[in-house]
PDB file of C-alpha atoms in Angstrom:
ATOM      1  CA  LEU R 415      34.675  76.650 177.127  1.00 57.00           C
ATOM      2  CA  VAL R 416      36.651  78.141 174.238  1.00 65.00           C
ATOM      3  CA  ILE R 417      34.706  79.351 171.219  1.00 69.00           C
ATOM      4  CA  THR R 418      36.859  80.030 168.180  1.00 76.00           C
ATOM      5  CA  SER R 419      34.377  80.791 165.415  1.00 82.00           C
ATOM      6  CA  PRO R 420      32.053  83.825 165.301  1.00 85.00           C
ATOM      7  CA  ILE R 421      29.194  81.590 164.154  1.00 83.00           C
ATOM      8  CA  LEU R 422      29.681  79.278 167.136  1.00 81.00           C
ATOM      9  CA  LEU R 423      29.769  82.321 169.401  1.00 83.00           C
ATOM     10  CA  PHE R 424      26.509  83.560 167.864  1.00 87.00           C
ATOM     11  CA  PHE R 425      24.760  80.230 168.459  1.00 83.00           C
ATOM     12  CA  PHE R 426      26.175  79.997 171.977  1.00 81.00           C
ATOM     13  CA  VAL R 427      24.822  83.445 172.862  1.00 85.00           C
ATOM     14  CA  LEU R 428      21.501  82.658 171.153  1.00 88.00           C
ATOM     15  CA  ARG R 429      21.168  79.421 173.122  1.00 82.00           C
ATOM     16  CA  ILE R 430      21.896  81.182 176.415  1.00 84.00           C
ATOM     17  CA  LEU R 431      19.418  83.946 175.569  1.00 90.00           C
ATOM     18  CA  LEU R 432      16.604  81.561 174.584  1.00 88.00           C
ATOM     19  CA  ILE R 433      17.063  79.314 177.615  1.00 86.00           C
ATOM     20  CA  SER R 434      17.096  82.404 179.840  1.00 88.00           C
ATOM     21  CA  LEU R 435      13.816  83.561 178.286  1.00 91.00           C
ATOM     22  CA  MET R 436      12.314  80.114 178.851  1.00 89.00           C
ATOM     23  CA  CYS R 437      13.420  80.238 182.499  1.00 88.00           C
ATOM     24  CA  LEU R 438      11.865  83.680 182.869  1.00 91.00           C
ATOM     25  CA  GLY R 439       8.599  82.387 181.389  1.00 89.00           C
ATOM     26  CA  CYS R 440       8.603  79.444 183.820  1.00 88.00           C
ATOM     27  CA  VAL R 441       9.202  81.777 186.761  1.00 89.00           C
ATOM     28  CA  ILE R 442       6.297  83.985 185.663  1.00 90.00           C
ATOM     29  CA  VAL R 443       3.990  80.962 185.355  1.00 87.00           C
ATOM     30  CA  ILE R 444       5.072  79.647 188.773  1.00 86.00           C
ATOM     31  CA  TYR R 445       4.521  83.070 190.360  1.00 88.00           C
ATOM     32  CA  LEU R 446       1.103  83.611 188.758  1.00 85.00           C
ATOM     33  CA  TYR R 447      -0.151  80.161 189.647  1.00 81.00           C
ATOM     34  CA  GLY R 448       1.175  80.602 193.186  1.00 77.00           C
ATOM     35  CA  ILE R 449      -0.905  83.774 193.536  1.00 77.00           C
ATOM     36  CA  MET R 450      -3.909  82.081 191.955  1.00 74.00           C
ATOM     37  CA  PHE R 451      -3.786  79.106 194.352  1.00 72.00           C
ATOM     38  CA  GLU R 452      -4.172  81.428 197.319  1.00 72.00           C
ATOM     39  CA  ASN R 453      -7.485  82.745 196.041  1.00 68.00           C
ATOM     40  CA  MET R 454      -9.279  79.708 194.634  1.00 68.00           C
ATOM     41  CA  GLU R 455      -9.890  76.001 194.802  1.00 70.00           C
ATOM     42  CA  VAL R 456      -6.988  73.966 193.456  1.00 72.00           C
ATOM     43  CA  LYS R 457      -7.812  71.887 190.372  1.00 79.00           C
ATOM     44  CA  LEU R 458      -5.726  69.249 188.678  1.00 79.00           C
ATOM     45  CA  CYS R 459      -5.174  71.167 185.437  1.00 81.00           C
ATOM     46  CA  GLU R 460      -3.664  74.130 187.292  1.00 83.00           C
ATOM     47  CA  VAL R 461      -1.488  71.860 189.438  1.00 86.00           C
ATOM     48  CA  THR R 462      -0.284  70.057 186.328  1.00 88.00           C
ATOM     49  CA  ILE R 463       0.735  73.286 184.606  1.00 87.00           C
ATOM     50  CA  LEU R 464       2.457  74.543 187.752  1.00 87.00           C
ATOM     51  CA  ASN R 465       4.430  71.327 188.232  1.00 90.00           C
ATOM     52  CA  MET R 466       5.355  71.161 184.553  1.00 90.00           C
ATOM     53  CA  ALA R 467       6.653  74.734 184.795  1.00 90.00           C
ATOM     54  CA  ILE R 468       8.710  73.748 187.865  1.00 91.00           C
ATOM     55  CA  ALA R 469      10.170  70.753 186.001  1.00 92.00           C
ATOM     56  CA  LEU R 470      10.961  72.848 182.919  1.00 90.00           C
ATOM     57  CA  PHE R 471      12.561  75.535 185.078  1.00 90.00           C
ATOM     58  CA  GLY R 472      14.678  72.883 186.777  1.00 90.00           C
ATOM     59  CA  VAL R 473      15.965  71.349 183.553  1.00 88.00           C
ATOM     60  CA  ASN R 474      16.609  74.738 181.938  1.00 87.00           C
ATOM     61  CA  THR R 475      18.499  76.193 184.889  1.00 87.00           C
ATOM     62  CA  THR R 476      20.513  73.005 185.350  1.00 86.00           C
ATOM     63  CA  PHE R 477      21.461  73.013 181.692  1.00 82.00           C
ATOM     64  CA  LEU R 478      22.152  76.730 181.629  1.00 81.00           C
ATOM     65  CA  MET R 479      24.379  76.757 184.685  1.00 79.00           C
ATOM     66  CA  LEU R 480      26.073  73.397 184.844  1.00 74.00           C
ATOM     67  CA  ALA R 481      25.808  71.212 181.751  1.00 63.00           C
ATOM     68  CA  ASN R 482      28.575  72.814 179.698  1.00 67.00           C
ATOM     69  CA  ASN R 483      30.896  73.298 182.648  1.00 68.00           C
ATOM     70  CA  THR R 484      33.580  70.682 182.093  1.00 63.00           C
ATOM     71  CA  ASP R 485      35.621  72.025 185.014  1.00 65.00           C
ATOM     72  CA  LEU R 486      33.321  70.290 187.478  1.00 63.00           C
ATOM     73  CA  SER R 487      34.558  67.308 189.440  1.00 72.00           C
ATOM     74  CA  SER R 488      33.378  63.844 188.518  1.00 77.00           C
ATOM     75  CA  LEU R 489      30.833  63.773 191.346  1.00 81.00           C
ATOM     76  CA  SER R 490      29.460  67.223 190.449  1.00 81.00           C
ATOM     77  CA  CYS R 491      29.173  66.224 186.817  1.00 82.00           C
ATOM     78  CA  LYS R 492      27.314  63.033 187.763  1.00 84.00           C
ATOM     79  CA  LEU R 493      24.923  64.988 189.969  1.00 86.00           C
ATOM     80  CA  THR R 494      24.315  67.476 187.151  1.00 84.00           C
ATOM     81  CA  ALA R 495      23.461  64.628 184.774  1.00 85.00           C
ATOM     82  CA  LEU R 496      21.226  63.108 187.456  1.00 88.00           C
ATOM     83  CA  MET R 497      19.371  66.406 187.975  1.00 90.00           C
ATOM     84  CA  MET R 498      18.885  66.874 184.234  1.00 87.00           C
ATOM     85  CA  GLN R 499      17.530  63.345 183.880  1.00 88.00           C
ATOM     86  CA  PHE R 500      15.211  63.861 186.850  1.00 93.00           C
ATOM     87  CA  PHE R 501      13.735  67.084 185.490  1.00 92.00           C
ATOM     88  CA  LEU R 502      13.424  65.783 181.917  1.00 88.00           C
ATOM     89  CA  VAL R 503      11.582  62.673 183.078  1.00 88.00           C
ATOM     90  CA  ALA R 504       9.461  64.879 185.363  1.00 92.00           C
ATOM     91  CA  THR R 505       8.484  67.050 182.398  1.00 90.00           C
ATOM     92  CA  SER R 506       7.425  63.938 180.492  1.00 86.00           C
ATOM     93  CA  ALA R 507       5.540  62.625 183.521  1.00 88.00           C
ATOM     94  CA  TRP R 508       3.591  65.860 183.851  1.00 90.00           C
ATOM     95  CA  MET R 509       2.767  65.774 180.124  1.00 87.00           C
ATOM     96  CA  LEU R 510       1.425  62.263 180.699  1.00 86.00           C
ATOM     97  CA  VAL R 511      -0.640  63.482 183.673  1.00 88.00           C
ATOM     98  CA  GLU R 512      -2.061  66.321 181.581  1.00 88.00           C
ATOM     99  CA  GLY R 513      -2.900  63.946 178.728  1.00 85.00           C
ATOM    100  CA  ALA R 514      -4.642  61.514 181.074  1.00 84.00           C
ATOM    101  CA  HIS R 515      -6.536  64.397 182.670  1.00 84.00           C
ATOM    102  CA  LEU R 516      -7.717  65.695 179.282  1.00 83.00           C
ATOM    103  CA  TYR R 517      -8.798  62.189 178.316  1.00 81.00           C
ATOM    104  CA  ARG R 518     -10.840  61.831 181.483  1.00 81.00           C
ATOM    105  CA  VAL R 519     -12.400  65.270 181.093  1.00 79.00           C
ATOM    106  CA  PHE R 520     -13.453  64.913 177.453  1.00 81.00           C
ATOM    107  CA  ILE R 521     -14.089  61.177 177.089  1.00 79.00           C
ATOM    108  CA  LYS R 522     -15.165  59.995 180.526  1.00 70.00           C
ATOM    109  CA  VAL R 523     -17.372  62.883 181.506  1.00 68.00           C
ATOM    110  CA  ILE R 524     -19.612  60.924 183.863  1.00 67.00           C
ATOM    111  CA  GLY R 525     -18.150  59.713 187.135  1.00 65.00           C
ATOM    112  CA  PHE R 526     -14.923  61.672 186.925  1.00 65.00           C
ATOM    113  CA  THR R 527     -13.281  62.665 190.198  1.00 71.00           C
ATOM    114  CA  GLU R 528      -9.828  64.126 190.525  1.00 74.00           C
ATOM    115  CA  ASN R 529      -7.487  63.539 193.428  1.00 81.00           C
ATOM    116  CA  VAL R 530      -4.838  66.242 193.237  1.00 83.00           C
ATOM    117  CA  ARG R 531      -2.609  65.064 196.104  1.00 85.00           C
ATOM    118  CA  ARG R 532      -2.454  61.495 194.859  1.00 87.00           C
ATOM    119  CA  THR R 533      -1.635  62.658 191.335  1.00 88.00           C
ATOM    120  CA  VAL R 534       1.158  64.971 192.520  1.00 89.00           C
ATOM    121  CA  ALA R 535       2.628  62.283 194.769  1.00 91.00           C
ATOM    122  CA  GLY R 536       2.392  59.689 192.006  1.00 89.00           C
ATOM    123  CA  ALA R 537       4.009  61.857 189.358  1.00 91.00           C
ATOM    124  CA  TRP R 538       6.935  63.123 191.435  1.00 94.00           C
ATOM    125  CA  GLY R 539       7.289  59.773 193.213  1.00 93.00           C
ATOM    126  CA  SER R 540       7.493  57.755 190.005  1.00 90.00           C
ATOM    127  CA  VAL R 541      10.040  60.180 188.576  1.00 90.00           C
ATOM    128  CA  THR R 542      12.142  59.919 191.722  1.00 92.00           C
ATOM    129  CA  LEU R 543      11.913  56.136 191.700  1.00 92.00           C
ATOM    130  CA  ILE R 544      12.907  55.863 188.030  1.00 87.00           C
ATOM    131  CA  THR R 545      15.822  58.259 188.467  1.00 89.00           C
ATOM    132  CA  VAL R 546      17.156  56.563 191.613  1.00 91.00           C
ATOM    133  CA  ILE R 547      16.926  53.104 190.033  1.00 89.00           C
ATOM    134  CA  CYS R 548      18.701  54.280 186.867  1.00 86.00           C
ATOM    135  CA  PHE R 549      21.443  56.059 188.802  1.00 88.00           C
ATOM    136  CA  GLY R 550      21.928  53.126 191.158  1.00 88.00           C
ATOM    137  CA  THR R 551      22.121  50.649 188.297  1.00 87.00           C
ATOM    138  CA  TRP R 552      24.165  52.592 185.752  1.00 84.00           C
ATOM    139  CA  GLU R 553      26.069  55.155 187.822  1.00 83.00           C
ATOM    140  CA  ASP R 554      29.235  54.820 185.724  1.00 83.00           C
ATOM    141  CA  HIS R 555      27.331  56.082 182.640  1.00 81.00           C
ATOM    142  CA  TYR R 556      26.593  59.490 184.184  1.00 82.00           C
ATOM    143  CA  GLY R 557      28.817  62.511 183.479  1.00 76.00           C
ATOM    144  CA  VAL R 558      31.275  60.807 181.127  1.00 74.00           C
ATOM    145  CA  ALA R 559      31.058  62.930 177.971  1.00 66.00           C
ATOM    146  CA  ASP R 560      32.454  66.372 177.184  1.00 70.00           C
ATOM    147  CA  VAL R 561      29.366  67.777 178.846  1.00 72.00           C
ATOM    148  CA  CYS R 562      27.797  66.648 182.099  1.00 78.00           C
ATOM    149  CA  TRP R 563      25.193  64.292 180.677  1.00 78.00           C
ATOM    150  CA  ILE R 564      24.556  60.572 180.327  1.00 78.00           C
ATOM    151  CA  ASP R 565      26.665  58.447 177.990  1.00 76.00           C
ATOM    152  CA  TYR R 566      24.782  58.142 174.706  1.00 75.00           C
ATOM    153  CA  GLN R 567      25.500  54.389 174.468  1.00 77.00           C
ATOM    154  CA  SER R 568      23.992  53.794 177.916  1.00 78.00           C
ATOM    155  CA  PRO R 569      20.753  51.868 178.504  1.00 80.00           C
ATOM    156  CA  VAL R 570      19.642  54.869 180.588  1.00 76.00           C
ATOM    157  CA  MET R 571      19.271  56.963 177.437  1.00 75.00           C
ATOM    158  CA  TYR R 572      16.944  54.401 175.886  1.00 76.00           C
ATOM    159  CA  LEU R 573      14.889  54.350 179.078  1.00 73.00           C
ATOM    160  CA  VAL R 574      14.656  58.171 179.098  1.00 69.00           C
ATOM    161  CA  TYR R 575      13.607  58.177 175.438  1.00 73.00           C
ATOM    162  CA  CYS R 576      11.005  55.447 176.013  1.00 76.00           C
ATOM    163  CA  ILE R 577       9.480  57.349 178.918  1.00 69.00           C
ATOM    164  CA  ALA R 578       9.456  60.634 177.013  1.00 67.00           C
ATOM    165  CA  PHE R 579       7.965  59.203 173.824  1.00 73.00           C
ATOM    166  CA  GLY R 580       5.534  57.081 175.814  1.00 70.00           C
ATOM    167  CA  ALA R 581       4.282  60.178 177.576  1.00 64.00           C
ATOM    168  CA  LEU R 582       3.890  62.012 174.275  1.00 66.00           C
ATOM    169  CA  PHE R 583       1.986  59.260 172.505  1.00 68.00           C
ATOM    170  CA  VAL R 584      -0.274  58.053 175.309  1.00 59.00           C
TER     171      VAL R 584
END
């Protein structure tokens, strides 16, 4: 990566610094919730925040370490794009889980039971299923740009956007 302009260098350093701070915040949340789970009963809202922090940490570290590295082989670049898609969809899935949980808590107060294990398995399982199907179907669209990401003209991008916006608006 060759940066020729001082302004581009400034924004590159700023991006690295901000993503590093976000990773540090995710690590602190993961650590604190890990300590908290040892001392109390596990509830769905805490599990949701912990898993969302894990997903955000995964996407931030993948982007920070590998996304701009164009020296990677084709397979490594495809795996980097696959990991970024997995963690981005996982972040959206955990936002959807949190939204559904808040809806059930505030709207359906009577008769509400939470099943933490089923929710965790469903969220991570659906993300894994979506990512594997997308990669198996459109593998040639992964890792083709200047950065290790999905081709912007690919149907995978529209699927990622639909899942993300669906999770935000539901």
